Amino acid sequence: MEDRYKILAVDDDPANLFIISEMLGDEYEIKTAASGEEAFTVLNTFTPQIILLDIMMPGMDGYEVCQKIKSEQRFSKIKILFVSAKDMVEERLAGYRVGGDDYIVKPFDQDELLAKIKVYLRFRYNSEDSLEEEIEKQEQQPQVFQQINQYFSSILYVQSIFPYCKVVCKSDEADALLLRTTLKNLEANFHEKDLLRVHRSYLVNPLKIISFQRKGTQDYIIVLKDNDAQMVQVPVGRKYQTTLKRLNPKWFISN
């Protein structure tokens, strides 16, 4: 399944991480972390829709991790489900107080966990569909297009981090621009020769494409080069591969 929803599981017990990975790995893109500190390292490059979070861990406990995640705007849309052996009412309430969205007691029932994940994903994206329509009707969209045009020669890619789009011009993303718009809106206003859809969450500047590289048996990544000759990689959604090969077969010749 292409462009799968992303889940981060955080637990200091390798057995629990293995069980969750085996249970969810066929349907979702899973990353794991053995501590709160490692979770934040993962979050630097991986933005999940849901985090499954243990409470009792060395270093930062689950409550601290949740509170820190919820305090950062870039993570505001992530749903956090505590998965813990702590089953007292006060412990559950503490989880909700720090921003947790739900609480599942170990040992958990697999069907219950799967059902909760599907409910939260459905709720999240139904809500975002309505918000997307609202954004597309906003009068400030021409201003957004002006900003895109201003930086266009330097743009590497645009990533959807709903309800914003992150416009990235440099490999370190330090000067990334956040605009309140949608990829759908940008795609409709910029021809594919200017901003090219390559993934459910990415548009790229085709002038910055260096090559396509195979990743696994069916997947590709795009290699882009910024103005400082630094390389950046962006994933390619499987359903976009045919269109991309039609646009420029040479991109894929060496692959």
Coordinates of C-alpha atoms in Angstrom, one line a residue:
M1 CA 0.0 0.0 0.0
E2 CA 1.5 3.3 -1.1
D3 CA 1.8 6.5 0.9
R4 CA 0.7 4.7 4.1
Y5 CA -0.3 6.5 7.3
K6 CA 2.6 6.8 9.8
I7 CA 2.8 5.5 13.4
L8 CA 5.6 5.9 15.9
A9 CA 5.7 3.3 18.7
V10 CA 7.7 4.3 21.8
D11 CA 8.5 1.7 24.4
D12 CA 11.6 0.5 26.3
D13 CA 10.6 -3.1 25.9
P14 CA 11.9 -4.6 22.6
A15 CA 9.2 -7.3 22.7
N16 CA 6.4 -4.8 22.8
L17 CA 7.9 -2.9 19.9
F18 CA 8.2 -6.1 17.9
I19 CA 4.6 -7.1 18.6
I20 CA 3.3 -3.6 17.5
S21 CA 5.6 -3.6 14.4
E22 CA 4.4 -7.1 13.4
M23 CA 0.7 -6.2 14.0
L24 CA 0.7 -2.9 12.2
G25 CA 3.5 -3.1 9.7
D26 CA 1.5 -4.5 6.8
E27 CA -1.0 -1.6 6.8
Y28 CA 1.0 1.4 8.3
E29 CA 4.5 2.8 8.0
I30 CA 6.0 2.0 11.5
K31 CA 9.0 3.6 13.2
T32 CA 10.0 2.6 16.8
A33 CA 11.9 4.3 19.6
A34 CA 13.2 2.7 22.9
S35 CA 13.0 6.0 24.9
G36 CA 11.6 9.5 24.9
E37 CA 14.9 10.9 23.8
E38 CA 15.1 8.6 20.9
A39 CA 11.5 9.4 20.0
F40 CA 12.4 13.1 19.4
T41 CA 15.4 12.0 17.3
V42 CA 12.9 10.0 15.1
L43 CA 10.5 12.9 15.0
N44 CA 13.2 15.1 13.4
T45 CA 12.7 13.2 10.1
F46 CA 9.4 11.3 10.6
T47 CA 6.1 12.9 11.3
P48 CA 3.5 10.3 12.3
Q49 CA -0.3 10.7 12.5
I50 CA -0.3 8.6 15.7
I51 CA 2.1 7.9 18.5
L52 CA 1.7 4.8 20.7
L53 CA 3.5 5.8 23.9
D54 CA 4.6 3.8 26.9
I55 CA 4.7 5.6 30.3
M56 CA 7.3 3.8 32.3
M57 CA 10.6 4.4 30.5
P58 CA 14.2 5.4 31.6
G59 CA 15.0 9.0 31.2
M60 CA 11.9 11.0 30.1
D61 CA 8.7 9.1 31.1
G62 CA 5.7 9.0 28.8
Y63 CA 3.9 11.9 30.5
E64 CA 6.9 14.2 29.9
V65 CA 7.2 13.0 26.3
C66 CA 3.6 13.7 25.6
Q67 CA 3.6 17.1 27.2
K68 CA 6.7 18.1 25.2
I69 CA 5.2 16.9 21.9
K70 CA 1.9 18.7 22.5
S71 CA 3.8 21.9 23.3
E72 CA 5.3 22.1 19.9
Q73 CA 3.2 23.6 17.1
R74 CA 4.7 21.3 14.4
F75 CA 3.3 18.3 16.3
S76 CA -0.1 19.7 17.2
K77 CA -2.0 17.3 14.8
I78 CA -0.4 14.1 16.1
K79 CA -2.7 11.9 18.1
I80 CA -1.1 10.3 21.2
L81 CA -2.4 7.0 22.5
F82 CA -0.8 5.9 25.8
V83 CA -0.2 2.1 25.9
S84 CA 0.8 1.2 29.4
A85 CA 0.6 -1.4 32.1
K86 CA -0.4 1.4 34.5
D87 CA -4.2 0.8 35.0
M88 CA -5.2 3.1 37.9
V89 CA -7.8 5.8 37.2
E90 CA -5.4 8.5 38.4
E91 CA -2.7 7.4 36.0
R92 CA -5.1 7.5 33.1
L93 CA -6.3 10.9 34.1
A94 CA -2.7 12.1 34.3
G95 CA -2.3 10.9 30.7
Y96 CA -5.2 13.0 29.6
R97 CA -4.0 16.0 31.6
V98 CA -0.7 16.2 29.7
G99 CA -2.5 16.0 26.3
G100 CA -3.0 12.3 25.6
D101 CA -5.9 11.5 23.3
D102 CA -6.5 7.9 24.6
Y103 CA -5.3 5.3 26.9
I104 CA -4.9 1.5 26.4
V105 CA -3.9 -0.9 29.2
K106 CA -1.3 -3.6 28.6
P107 CA -1.6 -6.4 27.8
F108 CA -3.8 -4.9 25.1
D109 CA -6.3 -6.5 22.8
Q110 CA -5.0 -6.3 19.3
D111 CA -8.5 -5.7 17.8
E112 CA -9.2 -2.9 20.2
L113 CA -5.9 -1.2 19.3
L114 CA -6.5 -1.5 15.6
A115 CA -10.0 -0.2 16.0
K116 CA -8.8 2.9 18.0
I117 CA -6.2 3.7 15.4
K118 CA -8.7 3.5 12.6
V119 CA -11.1 5.8 14.5
Y120 CA -8.5 8.4 15.2
L121 CA -7.3 8.4 11.6
R122 CA -10.8 8.7 10.2
F123 CA -11.7 11.5 12.6
R124 CA -8.4 13.4 11.8
Y125 CA -8.8 13.3 8.1
N126 CA -12.5 14.0 8.0
S127 CA -11.8 17.1 10.0
E128 CA -9.0 18.1 7.7
D129 CA -11.1 17.7 4.6
S130 CA -13.4 20.5 6.0
L131 CA -10.5 22.6 7.0
E132 CA -8.9 22.2 3.6
E133 CA -12.0 23.6 1.9
E134 CA -12.0 26.5 4.3
I135 CA -8.3 27.3 3.5
E136 CA -8.9 27.1 -0.2
K137 CA -11.6 29.7 0.1
Q138 CA -9.5 32.2 2.0
E139 CA -8.8 35.5 0.4
Q140 CA -5.1 35.5 1.3
Q141 CA -4.3 32.8 -1.2
P142 CA -3.0 35.3 -3.8
Q143 CA -0.5 36.5 -1.1
V144 CA 0.6 32.8 -0.7
F145 CA 1.2 32.6 -4.5
Q146 CA 3.2 35.8 -4.4
Q147 CA 5.4 34.3 -1.7
I148 CA 5.9 31.1 -3.7
N149 CA 6.8 33.2 -6.8
Q150 CA 9.3 35.3 -4.7
Y151 CA 11.3 32.2 -3.7
F152 CA 10.6 30.1 -6.7
S153 CA 14.1 29.9 -8.2
S154 CA 15.4 28.5 -4.9
I155 CA 12.5 26.1 -4.0
L156 CA 13.5 22.4 -3.6
Y157 CA 10.2 21.0 -2.5
V158 CA 7.0 21.8 -0.8
Q159 CA 5.8 19.4 2.0
S160 CA 2.3 19.2 3.4
I161 CA 2.3 19.6 7.2
F162 CA -1.4 20.2 7.5
P163 CA -2.8 22.9 7.8
Y164 CA 0.4 24.4 6.4
C165 CA 2.7 23.7 3.5
K166 CA 6.5 23.8 4.3
V167 CA 8.4 25.4 1.4
V168 CA 12.0 24.2 1.6
C169 CA 14.8 26.0 -0.2
K170 CA 17.9 24.6 1.5
S171 CA 19.1 21.2 2.5
D172 CA 19.1 22.0 6.3
E173 CA 15.5 23.3 6.2
A174 CA 16.6 26.1 8.6
D175 CA 14.9 28.8 6.5
A176 CA 11.8 26.8 5.5
L177 CA 8.7 28.9 4.9
L178 CA 5.4 27.8 6.4
L179 CA 2.3 28.9 4.4
R180 CA -1.3 28.3 5.3
T181 CA -2.4 26.6 2.1
T182 CA -2.7 23.1 0.7
L183 CA -0.7 21.1 -1.9
K184 CA -4.0 20.7 -3.9
N185 CA -4.3 24.5 -4.0
L186 CA -0.6 25.0 -5.1
E187 CA -0.9 22.2 -7.6
A188 CA -3.9 23.8 -9.2
N189 CA -2.2 27.2 -9.5
F190 CA 1.3 26.1 -10.6
H191 CA 1.7 24.0 -13.8
E192 CA 3.6 20.7 -13.4
K193 CA 6.6 22.2 -15.1
D194 CA 6.9 24.6 -12.1
L195 CA 5.8 22.4 -9.1
L196 CA 5.5 18.7 -9.8
R197 CA 3.4 16.3 -7.6
V198 CA 5.5 13.2 -6.7
H199 CA 3.8 12.1 -3.5
R200 CA 0.7 12.5 -1.5
S201 CA 2.6 14.9 0.7
Y202 CA 5.2 16.5 -1.7
L203 CA 5.5 18.8 -4.6
V204 CA 9.0 19.3 -6.1
N205 CA 10.7 21.8 -8.3
P206 CA 11.5 19.8 -11.4
L207 CA 14.5 22.1 -12.2
K208 CA 16.2 20.8 -9.0
I209 CA 15.9 17.1 -9.9
I210 CA 19.2 15.4 -10.2
S211 CA 18.0 11.8 -10.5
F212 CA 15.5 9.1 -9.4
Q213 CA 17.0 6.3 -7.4
R214 CA 15.3 2.9 -6.7
K215 CA 14.6 2.1 -3.1
G216 CA 13.5 -1.5 -2.6
T217 CA 11.8 -3.4 -5.4
Q218 CA 9.0 -0.9 -6.3
D219 CA 9.8 2.4 -4.7
Y220 CA 11.8 5.4 -5.7
I221 CA 13.3 8.5 -4.1
I222 CA 14.1 11.8 -5.9
V223 CA 17.5 13.4 -5.4
L224 CA 17.4 17.2 -5.5
K225 CA 20.3 19.7 -5.4
D226 CA 20.0 23.1 -3.7
N227 CA 21.9 26.2 -4.6
D228 CA 24.8 25.2 -2.4
A229 CA 25.2 21.9 -4.2
Q230 CA 23.8 19.9 -1.2
M231 CA 21.7 16.9 -2.0
V232 CA 18.2 16.3 -0.6
Q233 CA 16.0 13.2 -0.9
V234 CA 12.2 13.2 -1.3
P235 CA 10.0 10.0 -1.5
V236 CA 8.0 9.1 -4.6
G237 CA 4.5 7.8 -4.2
R238 CA 3.9 4.6 -6.3
K239 CA 0.8 6.0 -8.0
Y240 CA 2.8 9.0 -9.4
Q241 CA 5.6 6.9 -11.0
T242 CA 3.8 6.3 -14.3
T243 CA 3.1 10.0 -14.8
L244 CA 6.7 10.9 -13.9
K245 CA 8.1 8.3 -16.3
R246 CA 5.8 9.8 -19.0
L247 CA 7.1 13.3 -18.3
N248 CA 10.7 12.4 -18.5
P249 CA 11.8 8.8 -19.1
K250 CA 15.4 9.8 -18.8
W251 CA 15.0 10.2 -15.1
F252 CA 14.5 6.5 -14.8
I253 CA 17.0 5.2 -17.4
S254 CA 19.8 4.3 -14.9
N255 CA 17.3 2.7 -12.5

